[in-house]
């Protein structure tokens, strides 16, 4: 059995823990680097002699090499994949064997994530709370595009346009006539800590005078969505089958806000305006009486079959880099999913240039290039707290798709300079980065008393 042992993941972990390169370890074991590479990729088994040399070199029990298979090995992964949620994938034993051989780290990561979810999702520092993570997973499953809501909102918007060119006034009138709700704008001293309140007894939607026109329009559209799109929203919430009550309410709130934004920026008209203006963000704000954040979010939703927009992602962070909104849309961007953000990405620089759109071309570790735009926005009702609450909104899409953008004109998207960035220091394996504040997880630190590099941390590589 020892002669057929595939233990590439264990050998790689031993090597990295010792801070050795493949060349150095191959020399110590008296084999070629290419042969060691095949062993680490589970394309060659460990022989008994090589196992003994490893045991002498690293002083461990050779039986440990086969005792710690990723995810519990074949049996452990098959047990987890027998869950009903994977029933439609028809994953067979051969696929699992190939997965273990090609990506043992990925198999272990899947096993840990599955087990954490089964245990109720205990949260690590910096992770999203479990209800928020559940809702994000459901939103991204739909790519943040809900076709039924878009279609209904578009029809309602066309109907409202027939009665008035002023959307806010048309919605207010519909709420009054059809639903017997009045709109009342209240002074800040009457609602010192609220931006809106729904008084069901008085049949009033009360809105703070501190909200700007775009925010007021969104609030009345939100109430209309809650009244007239309730069947479609209920169907989507029921279909999500969210066991957590908090997650269910968060998802309902997202869908109601989605309908309100779709009512303000009807799909076909909004997409035509995007394509006709080169996705001019200022023009889109003015034409649809919407805020920068509202327009940015709407850009991530343009995935209608036969009429797709560009695949944008959106992030919203505070000054501490904490994410309060993230929508990948159809972008599949690592920048959205990363648990941290690279300080070299100019989303952070936006706070030093409030109100200005900061443009940048960035390159990830695999060479993929992205064009990003970032700008600050004030929180809703920020003036009620002295105006201190501020966020940065980041929009981005692959550089290869960015040529139509007005904001990208004059920038060499493919051959020009691109700022190297990563998914946060603990997940980034770039070397020689002077901005690095922590070594990447899973890499051993290396030290030298005779020299000091650009980075404060030197670590073992591949």
CSV table of C-alpha atoms in Angstrom, one decimal:
chain,number,residue,atom,x,y,z
A,1,UNK,CA,0.0,0.0,0.0
A,2,UNK,CA,2.8,2.4,0.8
A,3,UNK,CA,4.2,1.9,-2.7
A,4,UNK,CA,1.0,3.3,-4.2
A,5,UNK,CA,0.4,6.2,-1.8
A,6,UNK,CA,-0.7,9.5,-3.4
A,7,UNK,CA,0.1,12.1,-0.8
A,8,UNK,CA,1.0,15.2,-2.8
A,9,UNK,CA,-0.9,17.6,-0.5
A,10,UNK,CA,1.0,16.3,2.5
A,11,UNK,CA,4.4,16.6,0.8
A,12,UNK,CA,3.6,20.1,-0.4
A,13,UNK,CA,2.5,21.1,3.2
A,14,UNK,CA,5.7,19.7,4.6
A,15,UNK,CA,7.8,21.6,2.1
A,16,UNK,CA,6.1,24.9,2.5
A,17,UNK,CA,6.2,24.6,6.3
A,18,UNK,CA,9.9,24.2,6.1
A,19,UNK,CA,10.2,27.2,3.7
A,20,UNK,CA,11.8,25.1,0.9
A,21,UNK,CA,11.3,25.4,-2.8
A,22,UNK,CA,10.7,22.4,-5.0
A,23,UNK,CA,14.3,22.6,-6.3
A,24,UNK,CA,15.7,22.6,-2.7
A,25,UNK,CA,13.6,19.7,-1.5
A,26,UNK,CA,14.3,17.7,-4.7
A,27,UNK,CA,18.0,18.1,-4.1
A,28,UNK,CA,17.7,17.0,-0.5
A,29,UNK,CA,15.8,13.9,-1.6
A,30,UNK,CA,18.1,13.2,-4.5
A,31,UNK,CA,15.3,13.3,-7.1
A,32,UNK,CA,14.6,15.7,-10.0
A,33,UNK,CA,12.4,18.8,-9.4
A,34,UNK,CA,10.1,17.7,-12.2
A,35,UNK,CA,9.5,14.4,-10.4
A,36,UNK,CA,8.8,16.1,-7.1
A,37,UNK,CA,6.3,18.4,-9.0
A,38,UNK,CA,4.5,15.3,-10.3
A,39,UNK,CA,4.4,13.9,-6.8
A,40,UNK,CA,2.9,17.1,-5.3
A,41,UNK,CA,0.3,17.1,-8.1
A,42,UNK,CA,-0.6,13.5,-7.2
A,43,UNK,CA,0.5,12.3,-10.7
A,44,UNK,CA,3.1,10.0,-9.2
A,45,UNK,CA,2.9,7.9,-6.0
A,46,UNK,CA,5.4,8.0,-3.1
A,47,UNK,CA,7.7,5.0,-3.1
A,48,UNK,CA,8.7,3.3,0.2
A,49,UNK,CA,12.3,4.6,-0.2
A,50,UNK,CA,11.2,8.2,-0.8
A,51,UNK,CA,8.8,8.0,2.1
A,52,UNK,CA,11.7,7.0,4.4
A,53,UNK,CA,13.9,9.8,3.1
A,54,UNK,CA,11.1,12.3,3.8
A,55,UNK,CA,10.6,10.9,7.3
A,56,UNK,CA,14.4,11.3,8.0
A,57,UNK,CA,14.4,14.8,6.5
A,58,UNK,CA,11.4,16.1,8.5
A,59,UNK,CA,11.4,13.8,11.5
A,60,UNK,CA,7.8,12.5,11.5
A,61,UNK,CA,5.9,9.2,11.5
A,62,UNK,CA,5.6,8.1,7.8
A,63,UNK,CA,2.1,6.8,8.5
A,64,UNK,CA,1.0,10.4,9.0
A,65,UNK,CA,1.4,11.0,5.2
A,66,UNK,CA,-1.7,8.9,4.5
A,67,UNK,CA,-3.7,9.7,7.6
A,68,UNK,CA,-4.7,13.3,6.8
A,69,UNK,CA,-6.5,13.2,3.5
A,70,UNK,CA,-8.3,16.4,2.4
A,71,UNK,CA,-11.9,16.4,3.4
A,72,UNK,CA,-11.6,13.0,4.9
A,73,UNK,CA,-10.6,11.5,1.5
A,74,UNK,CA,-13.0,9.7,-0.9
A,75,UNK,CA,-15.4,8.6,1.8
A,76,UNK,CA,-15.6,12.0,3.5
A,77,UNK,CA,-16.3,13.8,0.3
A,78,UNK,CA,-18.9,11.3,-0.9
A,79,UNK,CA,-20.7,11.6,2.4
A,80,UNK,CA,-21.0,15.4,2.0
A,81,UNK,CA,-21.9,15.2,-1.7
A,82,UNK,CA,-24.8,12.9,-0.9
A,83,UNK,CA,-26.6,15.9,0.5
A,84,UNK,CA,-29.9,16.5,-1.5
A,85,UNK,CA,-28.7,20.0,-2.6
A,86,UNK,CA,-26.1,18.2,-4.9
A,87,UNK,CA,-28.5,15.5,-6.2
A,88,UNK,CA,-28.8,17.1,-9.7
A,89,UNK,CA,-25.1,17.3,-10.3
A,90,UNK,CA,-24.6,13.5,-10.6
A,91,UNK,CA,-21.0,13.6,-9.3
A,92,UNK,CA,-19.4,10.2,-9.6
A,93,UNK,CA,-16.5,8.5,-7.9
A,94,UNK,CA,-14.1,9.3,-10.8
A,95,UNK,CA,-14.8,13.0,-10.6
A,96,UNK,CA,-14.1,13.0,-6.8
A,97,UNK,CA,-10.8,11.1,-7.4
A,98,UNK,CA,-9.8,13.7,-10.0
A,99,UNK,CA,-10.7,16.5,-7.6
A,100,UNK,CA,-8.6,15.1,-4.8
A,101,UNK,CA,-5.7,14.6,-7.2
A,102,UNK,CA,-5.8,18.0,-8.9
A,103,UNK,CA,-7.0,20.3,-6.1
A,104,UNK,CA,-6.7,18.8,-2.6
A,105,UNK,CA,-6.7,22.3,-1.0
A,106,UNK,CA,-10.0,23.0,-2.7
A,107,UNK,CA,-11.5,19.7,-1.5
A,108,UNK,CA,-10.5,20.5,2.1
A,109,UNK,CA,-11.9,24.1,1.8
A,110,UNK,CA,-15.2,22.6,0.5
A,111,UNK,CA,-15.4,20.2,3.4
A,112,UNK,CA,-14.7,22.8,6.0
A,113,UNK,CA,-17.3,25.2,4.5
A,114,UNK,CA,-19.9,22.4,4.3
A,115,UNK,CA,-19.3,21.4,7.9
A,116,UNK,CA,-19.4,25.0,9.2
A,117,UNK,CA,-22.8,25.5,7.4
A,118,UNK,CA,-24.1,22.3,8.9
A,119,UNK,CA,-23.1,23.4,12.4
A,120,UNK,CA,-24.9,26.7,12.1
A,121,UNK,CA,-22.2,28.8,10.5
A,122,UNK,CA,-20.1,30.1,13.4
A,123,UNK,CA,-18.5,33.3,12.2
A,124,UNK,CA,-14.9,34.2,12.0
A,125,UNK,CA,-13.6,37.8,12.4
A,126,UNK,CA,-14.4,39.7,9.2
A,127,UNK,CA,-16.9,37.2,7.9
A,128,UNK,CA,-20.5,38.1,7.1
A,129,UNK,CA,-23.2,37.2,9.6
A,130,UNK,CA,-24.9,33.9,8.6
A,131,UNK,CA,-28.2,35.6,7.5
A,132,UNK,CA,-26.4,38.0,5.3
A,133,UNK,CA,-24.3,35.3,3.8
A,134,UNK,CA,-27.5,33.2,3.0
A,135,UNK,CA,-29.1,36.2,1.3
A,136,UNK,CA,-26.0,37.0,-0.7
A,137,UNK,CA,-25.8,33.4,-1.9
A,138,UNK,CA,-29.4,33.6,-3.1
A,139,UNK,CA,-28.9,37.0,-4.8
A,140,UNK,CA,-25.8,35.8,-6.6
A,141,UNK,CA,-27.6,32.6,-7.6
A,142,UNK,CA,-29.9,34.9,-9.6
A,143,UNK,CA,-26.9,37.1,-10.6
A,144,UNK,CA,-28.9,39.9,-9.0
A,145,UNK,CA,-31.4,39.9,-11.9
A,146,UNK,CA,-35.0,39.2,-11.2
A,147,UNK,CA,-36.7,39.1,-14.5
A,148,UNK,CA,-40.3,39.0,-13.2
A,149,UNK,CA,-39.8,42.0,-11.0
A,150,UNK,CA,-38.1,43.9,-13.8
A,151,UNK,CA,-41.0,43.2,-16.2
A,152,UNK,CA,-43.7,44.2,-13.7
A,153,UNK,CA,-41.8,47.4,-12.7
A,154,UNK,CA,-41.3,48.3,-16.3
A,155,UNK,CA,-45.0,48.0,-17.1
A,156,UNK,CA,-46.0,50.0,-14.0
A,157,UNK,CA,-43.4,52.7,-14.9
A,158,UNK,CA,-44.9,53.1,-18.4
A,159,UNK,CA,-48.4,53.3,-16.9
A,160,UNK,CA,-47.3,56.1,-14.5
A,161,UNK,CA,-45.6,58.0,-17.3
A,162,UNK,CA,-48.9,58.3,-19.0
A,163,UNK,CA,-50.3,60.3,-16.1
A,164,UNK,CA,-47.4,62.5,-15.3
A,165,UNK,CA,-43.8,63.2,-16.4
A,166,UNK,CA,-42.9,63.5,-12.7
A,167,UNK,CA,-42.4,60.0,-11.3
A,168,UNK,CA,-42.4,61.1,-7.7
A,169,UNK,CA,-45.7,62.9,-8.2
A,170,UNK,CA,-47.2,60.0,-10.1
A,171,UNK,CA,-46.4,57.5,-7.5
A,172,UNK,CA,-47.7,59.8,-4.7
A,173,UNK,CA,-51.0,60.1,-6.6
A,174,UNK,CA,-51.3,56.4,-7.1
A,175,UNK,CA,-50.6,55.7,-3.4
A,176,UNK,CA,-53.3,58.3,-2.5
A,177,UNK,CA,-56.0,57.2,-5.0
A,178,UNK,CA,-55.5,53.4,-5.2
A,179,UNK,CA,-54.1,52.6,-1.7
A,180,UNK,CA,-55.3,55.6,0.4
A,181,UNK,CA,-51.8,56.4,1.6
A,182,UNK,CA,-50.7,60.0,1.9
A,183,UNK,CA,-47.1,61.3,1.8
A,184,UNK,CA,-45.9,63.7,4.4
A,185,UNK,CA,-42.5,65.4,4.6
A,186,UNK,CA,-41.6,66.0,8.3
A,187,UNK,CA,-39.0,68.4,9.8
A,188,UNK,CA,-35.8,66.9,11.0
A,189,UNK,CA,-36.6,67.8,14.6
A,190,UNK,CA,-39.8,65.7,14.4
A,191,UNK,CA,-38.0,62.7,13.0
A,192,UNK,CA,-34.5,63.2,14.4
A,193,UNK,CA,-33.3,59.6,14.0
A,194,UNK,CA,-35.4,58.2,11.1
A,195,UNK,CA,-35.5,58.8,7.4
A,196,UNK,CA,-38.9,57.3,6.9
A,197,UNK,CA,-41.8,55.9,8.9
A,198,UNK,CA,-44.9,54.1,7.8
A,199,UNK,CA,-47.9,55.1,10.0
A,200,UNK,CA,-50.6,52.5,9.2
A,201,UNK,CA,-53.1,54.1,11.6
A,202,UNK,CA,-52.9,57.5,9.9
A,203,UNK,CA,-52.3,55.9,6.4
A,204,UNK,CA,-49.2,58.0,6.0
A,205,UNK,CA,-45.7,57.5,4.7
A,206,UNK,CA,-43.7,60.0,6.6
A,207,UNK,CA,-40.3,61.1,5.1
A,208,UNK,CA,-37.6,63.2,6.6
A,209,UNK,CA,-37.0,66.5,5.0
A,210,UNK,CA,-33.3,65.7,5.1
A,211,UNK,CA,-33.6,63.2,2.2
A,212,UNK,CA,-32.7,64.4,-1.3
A,213,UNK,CA,-35.1,64.1,-4.2
A,214,UNK,CA,-33.7,60.7,-5.4
A,215,UNK,CA,-34.0,59.2,-1.9
A,216,UNK,CA,-37.5,60.5,-1.5
A,217,UNK,CA,-38.5,59.0,-4.8
A,218,UNK,CA,-37.0,55.7,-3.8
A,219,UNK,CA,-39.0,55.7,-0.5
A,220,UNK,CA,-42.3,56.2,-2.2
A,221,UNK,CA,-41.4,53.6,-4.9
A,222,UNK,CA,-40.5,51.2,-2.1
A,223,UNK,CA,-43.9,51.5,-0.5
A,224,UNK,CA,-45.6,51.0,-3.9
A,225,UNK,CA,-43.5,47.9,-4.5
A,226,UNK,CA,-44.6,46.5,-1.1
A,227,UNK,CA,-48.2,47.0,-2.1
A,228,UNK,CA,-48.3,46.0,-5.7
A,229,UNK,CA,-45.5,43.5,-6.2
A,230,UNK,CA,-46.2,41.5,-3.1
A,231,UNK,CA,-47.2,38.4,-5.0
A,232,UNK,CA,-44.0,38.2,-7.1
A,233,UNK,CA,-41.8,39.0,-4.1
A,234,UNK,CA,-43.6,36.4,-1.9
A,235,UNK,CA,-43.0,33.8,-4.7
A,236,UNK,CA,-39.3,34.6,-4.8
A,237,UNK,CA,-38.9,34.5,-1.0
A,238,UNK,CA,-40.8,31.2,-0.8
A,239,UNK,CA,-38.7,29.7,-3.6
A,240,UNK,CA,-35.5,30.7,-1.8
A,241,UNK,CA,-36.5,28.4,1.1
A,242,UNK,CA,-34.5,30.3,3.6
A,243,UNK,CA,-34.8,28.6,7.0
A,244,UNK,CA,-33.5,31.6,8.9
A,245,UNK,CA,-36.3,34.1,9.6
A,246,UNK,CA,-33.8,37.1,9.6
A,247,UNK,CA,-32.4,36.0,6.2
A,248,UNK,CA,-35.9,35.8,4.8
A,249,UNK,CA,-36.7,39.3,5.9
A,250,UNK,CA,-33.4,40.7,4.5
A,251,UNK,CA,-34.1,39.0,1.2
A,252,UNK,CA,-37.6,40.4,1.1
A,253,UNK,CA,-36.2,43.9,1.8
A,254,UNK,CA,-33.7,43.4,-1.1
A,255,UNK,CA,-36.4,42.4,-3.5
A,256,UNK,CA,-38.6,45.3,-2.5
A,257,UNK,CA,-35.8,47.7,-3.0
A,258,UNK,CA,-35.0,46.0,-6.4
A,259,UNK,CA,-38.5,46.7,-7.6
A,260,UNK,CA,-38.3,50.3,-6.4
A,261,UNK,CA,-35.1,50.9,-8.3
A,262,UNK,CA,-36.5,49.1,-11.4
A,263,UNK,CA,-39.5,51.4,-11.2
A,264,UNK,CA,-37.2,54.5,-11.1
A,265,UNK,CA,-34.9,53.1,-13.8
A,266,UNK,CA,-37.0,50.9,-16.1
A,267,UNK,CA,-34.9,48.2,-17.7
A,268,UNK,CA,-35.2,48.9,-21.5
A,269,UNK,CA,-35.0,52.7,-21.1
A,270,UNK,CA,-32.1,52.5,-18.7
A,271,UNK,CA,-30.1,50.1,-20.9
A,272,UNK,CA,-30.7,52.3,-23.9
A,273,UNK,CA,-29.5,55.3,-21.9
A,274,UNK,CA,-26.4,53.4,-20.8
A,275,UNK,CA,-25.5,52.3,-24.3
A,276,UNK,CA,-26.2,55.7,-25.9
A,277,UNK,CA,-24.2,57.7,-23.3
A,278,UNK,CA,-21.3,55.3,-22.9
A,279,UNK,CA,-22.5,54.5,-19.4
A,280,UNK,CA,-22.1,58.1,-18.4
A,281,UNK,CA,-22.9,57.9,-14.7
A,282,UNK,CA,-23.6,61.6,-14.2
A,283,UNK,CA,-26.0,61.6,-17.1
A,284,UNK,CA,-27.8,58.5,-15.8
A,285,UNK,CA,-28.2,60.1,-12.4
A,286,UNK,CA,-29.8,63.2,-13.9
A,287,UNK,CA,-32.0,61.5,-16.5
A,288,UNK,CA,-33.5,59.1,-14.0
A,289,UNK,CA,-33.4,61.3,-10.9
A,290,UNK,CA,-31.3,58.7,-9.1
A,291,UNK,CA,-28.3,58.8,-6.8
A,292,UNK,CA,-24.8,57.5,-7.7
A,293,UNK,CA,-25.3,54.4,-5.5
A,294,UNK,CA,-28.7,53.6,-7.0
A,295,UNK,CA,-27.3,53.9,-10.5
A,296,UNK,CA,-24.3,51.8,-9.6
A,297,UNK,CA,-26.4,49.0,-8.1
A,298,UNK,CA,-28.7,49.1,-11.1
A,299,UNK,CA,-25.8,48.5,-13.4
A,300,UNK,CA,-25.1,45.1,-11.8
A,301,UNK,CA,-28.7,43.9,-12.6
A,302,UNK,CA,-28.7,44.2,-16.4
A,303,UNK,CA,-28.8,40.5,-17.3
A,304,UNK,CA,-32.1,40.2,-19.3
A,305,UNK,CA,-31.9,37.5,-21.9
A,306,UNK,CA,-31.4,39.1,-25.3
A,307,UNK,CA,-30.8,42.5,-23.9
A,308,UNK,CA,-27.8,42.3,-21.5
A,309,UNK,CA,-25.7,45.2,-20.3
A,310,UNK,CA,-22.1,45.1,-19.4
A,311,UNK,CA,-21.2,42.7,-16.5
A,312,UNK,CA,-20.4,45.2,-13.7
A,313,UNK,CA,-19.7,44.4,-10.1
A,314,UNK,CA,-20.3,46.8,-7.2
A,315,UNK,CA,-18.9,47.1,-3.7
A,316,UNK,CA,-19.6,49.6,-0.9
A,317,UNK,CA,-17.0,50.0,1.9
A,318,UNK,CA,-16.5,52.3,4.8
A,319,UNK,CA,-13.3,54.1,5.8
A,320,UNK,CA,-12.2,51.0,7.7
A,321,UNK,CA,-12.6,48.9,4.5
A,322,UNK,CA,-15.6,47.0,5.9
A,323,UNK,CA,-18.0,45.9,3.2
A,324,UNK,CA,-21.7,46.7,3.6
A,325,UNK,CA,-22.8,45.8,0.1
A,326,UNK,CA,-21.3,43.6,-2.6
A,327,UNK,CA,-22.9,42.4,-5.8
A,328,UNK,CA,-21.0,40.4,-8.3
A,329,UNK,CA,-23.8,40.3,-10.9
A,330,UNK,CA,-22.5,38.5,-14.0
A,331,UNK,CA,-18.9,39.6,-13.4
A,332,UNK,CA,-17.6,36.6,-11.4
A,333,UNK,CA,-15.0,39.0,-10.0
A,334,UNK,CA,-12.6,37.9,-7.3
A,335,UNK,CA,-12.5,41.5,-6.1
A,336,UNK,CA,-16.1,41.1,-4.9
A,337,UNK,CA,-15.7,37.7,-3.1
A,338,UNK,CA,-12.4,38.5,-1.4
A,339,UNK,CA,-12.5,38.8,2.4
A,340,UNK,CA,-10.1,41.7,2.3
A,341,UNK,CA,-9.2,44.5,-0.1
A,342,UNK,CA,-5.8,45.5,-1.4
A,343,UNK,CA,-4.6,48.9,-0.2
A,344,UNK,CA,-3.2,49.5,-3.6
A,345,UNK,CA,-6.7,49.5,-5.1
A,346,UNK,CA,-7.9,53.1,-5.4
A,347,UNK,CA,-11.3,52.3,-3.9
A,348,UNK,CA,-9.6,53.5,-0.7
A,349,UNK,CA,-8.2,56.7,-2.3
A,350,UNK,CA,-11.8,57.8,-3.1
A,351,UNK,CA,-12.2,59.0,0.5
A,352,UNK,CA,-9.4,61.5,0.0
A,353,UNK,CA,-11.1,62.9,-3.1
A,354,UNK,CA,-14.8,63.1,-2.1
A,355,UNK,CA,-17.3,63.4,-4.9
A,356,UNK,CA,-14.7,62.6,-7.6
A,357,UNK,CA,-14.7,59.5,-9.7
A,358,UNK,CA,-11.4,57.7,-9.3
A,359,UNK,CA,-10.5,55.5,-12.3
A,360,UNK,CA,-7.9,52.7,-12.3
A,361,UNK,CA,-6.8,49.6,-14.2
A,362,UNK,CA,-5.8,46.8,-11.9
A,363,UNK,CA,-4.2,43.4,-12.6
A,364,UNK,CA,-4.8,40.3,-10.4
A,365,UNK,CA,-2.2,37.7,-9.7
A,366,UNK,CA,-3.3,35.6,-12.7
A,367,UNK,CA,-2.9,38.6,-15.0
A,368,UNK,CA,-6.6,39.3,-15.4
A,369,UNK,CA,-7.2,43.1,-15.9
A,370,UNK,CA,-10.1,45.0,-14.5
A,371,UNK,CA,-11.2,48.6,-15.0
A,372,UNK,CA,-12.7,50.1,-11.8
A,373,UNK,CA,-14.3,53.4,-10.8
A,374,UNK,CA,-14.7,54.6,-7.2
A,375,UNK,CA,-16.6,57.5,-5.7
A,376,UNK,CA,-17.7,58.5,-2.2
A,377,UNK,CA,-21.4,58.8,-1.2
A,378,UNK,CA,-23.0,60.1,1.9
A,379,UNK,CA,-25.2,57.7,3.9
A,380,UNK,CA,-29.0,58.2,3.7
A,381,UNK,CA,-29.9,60.8,6.2
A,382,UNK,CA,-26.2,61.5,7.0
A,383,UNK,CA,-27.0,65.1,7.8
A,384,UNK,CA,-29.1,63.9,10.8
A,385,UNK,CA,-25.8,62.7,12.3
A,386,UNK,CA,-23.8,65.8,11.5
A,387,UNK,CA,-22.8,64.6,8.0
A,388,UNK,CA,-20.1,62.2,9.1
A,389,UNK,CA,-21.3,58.9,7.6
A,390,UNK,CA,-19.6,58.3,4.3
A,391,UNK,CA,-19.0,55.3,2.1
A,392,UNK,CA,-17.0,54.5,-1.1
A,393,UNK,CA,-18.8,52.8,-4.0
A,394,UNK,CA,-16.6,50.8,-6.4
A,395,UNK,CA,-17.8,49.7,-9.9
A,396,UNK,CA,-15.8,47.5,-12.1
A,397,UNK,CA,-15.7,45.2,-15.0
A,398,UNK,CA,-13.1,43.2,-17.0
A,399,UNK,CA,-10.9,45.6,-19.0
A,400,UNK,CA,-11.7,43.8,-22.2
A,401,UNK,CA,-15.3,44.9,-21.9
A,402,UNK,CA,-14.6,48.5,-20.8
A,403,UNK,CA,-13.9,50.1,-24.2
A,404,UNK,CA,-17.5,51.5,-24.6
A,405,UNK,CA,-17.3,53.4,-21.3
A,406,UNK,CA,-17.1,57.2,-21.4
A,407,UNK,CA,-14.9,57.0,-18.2
A,408,UNK,CA,-12.4,54.7,-19.9
A,409,UNK,CA,-11.7,56.9,-22.9
A,410,UNK,CA,-8.0,57.8,-23.2
A,411,UNK,CA,-6.9,54.8,-21.1
A,412,UNK,CA,-5.0,51.9,-22.7
A,413,UNK,CA,-7.1,49.1,-21.2
A,414,UNK,CA,-5.1,46.1,-22.5
A,415,UNK,CA,-1.5,47.2,-23.1
A,416,UNK,CA,-1.2,50.1,-20.7
A,417,UNK,CA,0.0,50.2,-17.1
A,418,UNK,CA,-2.1,48.3,-14.6
A,419,UNK,CA,-1.7,48.4,-10.8
A,420,UNK,CA,-1.0,44.9,-9.4
A,421,UNK,CA,-3.5,44.1,-6.6
A,422,UNK,CA,-4.6,41.1,-4.7
A,423,UNK,CA,-7.5,39.8,-2.6
A,424,UNK,CA,-6.1,41.1,0.7
A,425,UNK,CA,-2.7,40.4,2.2
A,426,UNK,CA,-3.7,37.1,3.9
A,427,UNK,CA,-4.9,35.6,0.6
A,428,UNK,CA,-2.3,37.3,-1.7
A,429,UNK,CA,0.9,35.5,-2.7
A,430,UNK,CA,2.6,38.4,-4.6
A,431,UNK,CA,6.2,38.8,-3.5
A,432,UNK,CA,8.2,42.0,-3.2
A,433,UNK,CA,5.1,44.1,-2.3
A,434,UNK,CA,6.2,47.1,-0.1
A,435,UNK,CA,2.5,47.6,1.0
A,436,UNK,CA,2.2,44.1,2.5
A,437,UNK,CA,1.0,44.1,6.1
A,438,UNK,CA,0.7,40.3,6.7
A,439,UNK,CA,2.1,37.1,5.1
A,440,UNK,CA,-0.3,34.9,3.1
A,441,UNK,CA,-1.9,32.1,5.0
A,442,UNK,CA,-0.3,28.7,4.6
A,443,UNK,CA,3.1,30.0,3.7
A,444,UNK,CA,6.1,29.7,6.1
A,445,UNK,CA,8.0,33.0,6.9
A,446,UNK,CA,11.6,33.2,5.9
A,447,UNK,CA,14.2,35.3,7.7
A,448,UNK,CA,17.7,36.6,6.9
A,449,UNK,CA,20.0,38.4,9.2
A,450,UNK,CA,22.0,39.7,6.2
A,451,UNK,CA,19.5,41.3,4.0
A,452,UNK,CA,16.1,43.0,4.0
A,453,UNK,CA,13.7,43.1,1.0
A,454,UNK,CA,11.0,45.5,-0.1
A,455,UNK,CA,8.4,43.6,1.8
A,456,UNK,CA,8.4,43.4,5.6
A,457,UNK,CA,7.6,39.7,5.2
A,458,UNK,CA,9.4,37.1,3.2
A,459,UNK,CA,7.7,33.7,2.8
A,460,UNK,CA,8.2,30.4,1.1
A,461,UNK,CA,6.9,30.2,-2.5
A,462,UNK,CA,6.3,27.4,-4.9
